[in-house]
Every structure is written in C-alpha cells, then in structure tokens.
Amino acid sequence: MRVNTRISLFGASTIALAVAGAAPAFAQQASGQTVDGGAEEIVVTGVRESLRSAAALKRNADQIVDSVQAQDIGKLPDANTTEALQRITGVQIQRRYGEGATDFDHRTQPAITVRGLTQVQNFLDGRAVYSASGGRAFDLEGVPPELLSGIDVYKNAPANIIEGGVGGAVNLRTRKPFDSAGQVISATVRGNYYDRVDKPGFAVSGLYSNRFQAGEGEIGVLLNAVYSKSQYRQDGLLAGPFDTVAPGSIANAPANAQVPYGFEIYDDKGDRKRLGIAGAVQWKPSDALLVTAQAQITKYWFNRTGAYYYDYNNRSNIRDSTGKVTSYGTAPAPGAAFTFNSEGYATSGSLYPQTFETGRYDQQLWSASKNYTLNAAWKPSERLKVNFDAQYLTSYYNADRNGHVLSLYTQSGQDATSTPHKLTVDFDLRGKYPRWDVREQGVLNNPANYTTPYVADALQRNDADTYALASDLEYEVEGGFLKKLRAGVRYADNSIDLRGTWHGVCITSLGADPNCGAPAGTPLVPLTKNPQLAMAGPSKNWFDGNTVKGGLLYPAFPAGDGVWAQTKALYALLGATTQDSFKPGDINRQTEKTYTGWGIADYGFDIGGVGIDGGFGVRVIKTKTTSVGTQFNNDGTSAPISLSKEYTKALPSFNLRAKLTDTFQMRFAYSKGLARPNFDQLSTNLTLNNPNQINPVTGHPSASSGNPRLNPIRSDNFDVTAEWYFAPTGSLTGGLFYKKVNGFLAGGIVTGVFNGVTYDISTQVNSGNGTVKGAEIGYNQFFDFLPGPLSGLGLQANYTYVDSSVTNPFAVAGTNTPQQVPLEKLSKHSYNIVGLYEKGPVTARVAWSWRSSYLDQTTGSGANGIPQYAKPYASLDASISVNLTKQIAVSADVVNLNNRMNVLYIGTPAAPLQYQLNDRRFGLSLRATY
C-alpha cells in the first residue's frame, strides 16, 4: 500500500541523500541511493519539504552549494528552467521574448550569470554538457523544467568538480527509479494564456517509475516525457541616440541641449516548442554494486518574426579631430516646442525632416541534445568505493534566417532631405508609456510610397559530439587527522562543426546587386510591382496603443513551408539567388581533448569542542585543441589551415567547515578556476589583405581571423560563509566572496607571418583583468509556531551585492570612454522575496524579484563608445495549488503580474534608448499522481 500525502517532491530518498551529505550524482560520485521500503510508504511533497531538503543539501555538502528543489513531480517553482535559477542568491538572469532566455542573435552568451560572470559550467546529472550553438553553455531555456527534480549552483568548486566555470557551476538533476520506494505514476496537463500576443499555449507531461525484484537483486525503470508550446509578443520602442543640436535651432533650449536622431519600433512575436524525454534503468544485483543507465533527449524549436520600423535618415553629426561638430544631422522641426530634463535631454518635441525604412527578420531555430550515460558504483569493501562512468553527448543547432526591407526612399543615395517623403515626428517620453507619431499619417500605410531595396538570407548548421570516460575511488581512513582519500581520472573528446552564412543583396531597377554598388540616383523597385510583399502593422494595441496610431506597413514574405522556403520564394520574385551551401570561409571544425587527474584529502578534528572538517585537493588538466579552417590570400587563392594548441593547468582547492554549534557553522573555501573560450572565438578562417597597403604606425599590412590560440580565462576564488539552521525549514545564511579574474577576451591585434610577410591580425585576445567581490544573505522559514491557519505562512528572502571592475576593451586614451567598467549584465544589487503558504490542501506563493541597473553593453547602440545600461527591473509572480484529493491537484499561476517595462539608456538614465513590454503569462494546470 502507498499513501501519497503530497508535502514534498522527492520523497524519503532525496531526504536520505541530503542527510547523508551526498552531493547530487556527479559523474565521479556514486549515485542512486535507495530507500528501504516497508509495507507502507509515505511520500512527502510540497513547498515545506522542498525547502527542508534544499537546506539539508546546503548544510551537509562538502562545498558551497545552493539549490532549487521541485515541489512536486513536474513542478519546479517557475515555468522556465532559467527563471527558476533567479531565486538563488548570486544568480541573475536575462529576459528575452517573454521569459528567461538569451537573445537569438547572441546564443553563445548564457542567459544567466553567477556572481556577475557568464562563464558558468553546465552539468546534467553531474556530467559536463554544452550545446552546439558555438558557446560553452548548455541551452538551459531548451530544457523543459518538468524533466527536473532540482537545480544546484556550485559557487566555489573543489577539485572533484569538472572544470569550466570561473563564475560557478549549474547542475540540472533528473530523476532515477531508485529515488522512490515503489511505483509512481504522474501526469500533468497545463494550459497557458499570453495576454499581449493574445494566444494560448500548453504543456503535457507524464512520469512512470517502478522497482522490481530480480532474483537476489532489484531493477528499477523510469520514463519521464514532456511536450510544451508557448507564445510570446515583445513590444519595443527605441529613441535616439541623442546628440547636440545647432545653437539657436530650438527656442529656450539649454546650452547642452541633446535631441534624438529619430525613433523606431520593433514588433516581435513568435512561439517556442519543447520536447523532453528522460529514461533511466537501475540494477542492483547486490548491496555492493549499483549500475545506472540514463538517457536524456531534449528538442527545442523557436520561431520568431521580428518586424522593425525605424528612422533611416542617412544623417549624423560630424565632428573634427577635436570633437567639435562641423555638420549637424540632428533635426529639430523649425519653431517646434521642446521640453528637456535636468541634464539637457529632450523629453518631448518634434523632428523634421524624418524618413523611415521597415525591416522584417524571420528566424527559425531547431536544436537538440541527446545525452547517454552508464554508471557503475561498486563497493568492494566497507572502506573502499569505486565509480566508473561513461558518457556520450551529441547535439545539433540549426537556424534559418532572412531579411526583407521596405523603404520610403525612391533612389539609392538619398537622405532625409532629398527623399520625396519628408515627415515630421512628434514625440513625448514623459508619461507612463513613451510615444511618437508622424503628422502625415497617410504616408506610412500607403503602399505606393514604398520600395523593396534589400533582402538577406542566412543558414546555420552546427553539430557537436562529446565522449567522456571517468573513474574515481573513495577510501575511508581509520582514525587520525585524515578521514577520507578521494581521487579520479577523466578523459573527454569534444568535437564541433560550425557552419554559418550571412548573405545580403540590394535590389534596384538594374536588378539584383550583391555588392550594393549601384550609382547614386538609381531608381529602387517600387512596392506596387509586388504589392503582396507588404502587411499592415503594428500589432493590435501595440505598446498599449500610444504610438503610430494611424498604422504602417511591414514587409511580408511569399507563402512557403518554413522560413527558408519563404526566403527562396522572395529571392526568386526579385530576381536574386539565395546562398544554399557553405563556402570554405563559412566552415570551421574543432576538436578538443582533455586529460584530467584529481585528488582530495578529507580531514576532520576537534578544537575546544568545535568540529572542524573539510578537504584539500588539486585538479590537473591537460588540454589539446585543433581548429581547422581556411586561409584566404589577397590574390584570390585559398588553402586549408590547421592550428593547434596545448596547455596544462593545475587547479588547487581548499575547503574548511567549523561546526560551532549543532545549528551554526561557518565555511572558508579557496579554489582556482578556468573557463575555456567559446568555440566560435576559437575558430580560424584567416583573411590576408593587400600586402602593399601598410599601416604607417606598425609598418605591417592587415589581416583578420579568429584566434584558436586563446588561453582560458582564469580565476582565484575566495569564500567565507556563515550558516544558521535554527529550524527544520528555517535558516539564515550569509557569505562574502572575492574573485580575481585574468584573461577576459577583447578585440585586439596580434602579428603573424604568412608568405614571408608580417601581418597585423585583428582578432580576439586575452587582454582584460578584473575583480568581483560581494556579499550574499539568504533567509528561509515557515512560521510553524503561529496559531491555526497562520502556521502555514512562510517566507524566503535573499539579497546579493556584487561589485565588479574590469578593463574596458573599447576605452580610447584621451576620450570620455571609461577605462574600467563593471561586468556586462551584472546588477550591483538584487533580491528576491517570496511569500509562502502551505496548510492542508492549499499551497500558495507570491514572488517578487528585483535587480538594480546594470551595464547591458560596454559600447552602446550608435553611441560612440558610451556604455549602454539597463534601468532597475522587477517582476511579480504568483501561484496557488489545491489538492482536491490525495492524488489530484489543480494549480493556477501568473508571471509578470506587474507588467513591468524594461528600459535601456546610454550613459545616463536621462538618455533613454529602448522601452520594452512583454506578455503576462496566466496558467492553469491539473496534476494526478498515483
């Protein structure tokens, strides 16, 4: 008989893991501990026990770790794997396209940072994983959260943790059959509604797990699957950049008056689909041997339609060598009334002349990862444990992209003063929502005013494979200072093929022009020739109906099955040809082999009644890399090239824990870490320019290339923590940390000799150093001491302070660009406050997440090297779940309840760049567990 009282997700097995101090199933550690089942098993599920087991993991681990535990089968506390990580102290996330995600065009940049660093190692059940995008990160947003039992974040990794992250390591945990004492059957159906795009989504998931006697031993099987689809819409309004206006052009303007060049909107919508399958078989023929085979398959589809309507005036302020403006491109409308903020930036006014183009860029991504593993945990004696592990990871990352532009220009070479469509733009940035519009409403939505000047296409086809073998042993020492000796070896063979194109074609009355070299004055092809290539915009109630209320036109594509078919149909209609294959310069193949050995000595002793324990160790890694590409010579010839690099690094680590009382302990940790450059940064395709065109400063001709000889980024990591576990679900923890990082990557020049000539090669170099320091504090408690229904109240809260300083790769001596800047995407302050309630059949949660302003890009959009920042951002999420019976539960939740607007600015908040609104997501789910 099995009684399911639904108070925690994992059941007794996970709690046993935590209490025993076992870290979550890393490849070098034995996994799959079992639970001794009796005639009646009580499976505990819910928020209260998820907090209890997370605290137990943190308390008993031999390293500094924080965790998010699922509250039930298929129920992480957030609807997205990336979003779940934001609840952990020290972790910050990026939001794109309505959820925690990274930008489509920057997929090698992770959506998360740990203590401000994006160089974070990713694990799946303790084994290193990465996607084929060209970066080092696993595609977290492509992993359905329903597959996971929890997520762990390691912030100061000891020697037994696989290297690869100077920020930390994120481990995604899936389930195994021996995690439960008997049969488990669970299914969840979920419906979502996204208010801005006004469309539904759904998710369906199921899990089956069971254990069977097999002679003297036992076999367990598990299958977990999920399929989901979601929608999104992202509304963006952009201003600027701002620049100086001609003296006297605006009445009563301040002396430092700054006016935007123009305005634009982007109207971005699409959908995501996720498929996840996880299977596991465990065999325990005896108490001394446990064999576990696992397979995890994730597939991700992302379809995006990005429509942009942007000022395109072909004018800008021109400055001489001293910075003085010699020609003004900013264009305040004559006699228009303006308002300015205290720093001299325009907050309302009118611009003239203005003209526009509109572009549409459709993107279709499909990617997959398949991870197959086999693990054998053997205990030949009471003191000795041996572990063997094998892994095969294969993945692909494919994308089709296109571009299509409509223009209010009629000839090549025009600017806003010479086009027949001169417009006046009125803007106001002072209200709740910014707005702008044109006075000549009929111009923007009239097809007769547009031409079709430009189309583009792009293909990406990446593949990656990893073979890894690992073995380790653990020996318990009897008595004395040393308690345990651990050691292991690992071999990994990674290979990745990067294939990518970008191909643009101008269209004029002379025909397709791949070089975009038509003489000024050449007529462009009118839209009236192909009127089907336009569609009405913007989307319904775009930016809450405050901008371009008279409507406009976006580009449209001919019908076709998918992005590439539509692109080919468009090209054929305009007399152009897509690039359907990869040229030598589009292809790069890399191999990377690592040979690793590590050892840790665990110690323990008492001083004055205080228990001291910890470990000291070292991890030694030898890395061999090869990058194969093409050298393109100035005379039009080419030749294959293959560049190799080899290096060995030693990464020592030291951990100490002092158990000052039964409930209070402190830790100190030190480690060295490394993060290898992204694969796309290591690619090599070398282009040699004319050897007779010499740089007068260096005396060398120029060239450009990737850099397969880059060194890994290195860090020294220090942590001090204090942890007070004052109740079963109550804890107060804090910590101080410091990281010294060397070898950040930036653009630079190296020299190389080819055909007897020394070239200055523009490439990536290890040139940046920096420091990251900060503090973290976290608090968790259920107020069980309160009377009656109030005893169900609980609170989670955490705060992180991070201060960073790194070399600015874009700094130029003698200019206003800063020499030192913070790390990109890092807020100095961030916190989470989560109100909890769990009593009887009801579980509820209200979560508030806030982060302060942060550096978004070191050099801003069109801003002459001035950094681009994001304003503070907050999100409010809420959920409630009711157990209708012991087996059936219904849940409702909402994400982005406060409908917060994201704002970017250049240099100062007084100079806004971008305003962005995303969907609110409403969900309703039904879950059954037997």
Short mmCIF file of C-alpha atoms in Angstrom, two decimals, residues 52 263 368 792:
data_model
loop_
_atom_site.label_atom_id
_atom_site.label_comp_id
_atom_site.label_asym_id
_atom_site.label_seq_id
_atom_site.Cartn_x
_atom_site.Cartn_y
_atom_site.Cartn_z
CA ARG A 52 13.86 21.34 4.02
CA PHE A 263 12.63 56.86 -33.33
CA ALA A 368 18.50 19.02 -29.93
CA GLY A 792 1.06 27.77 7.14
#
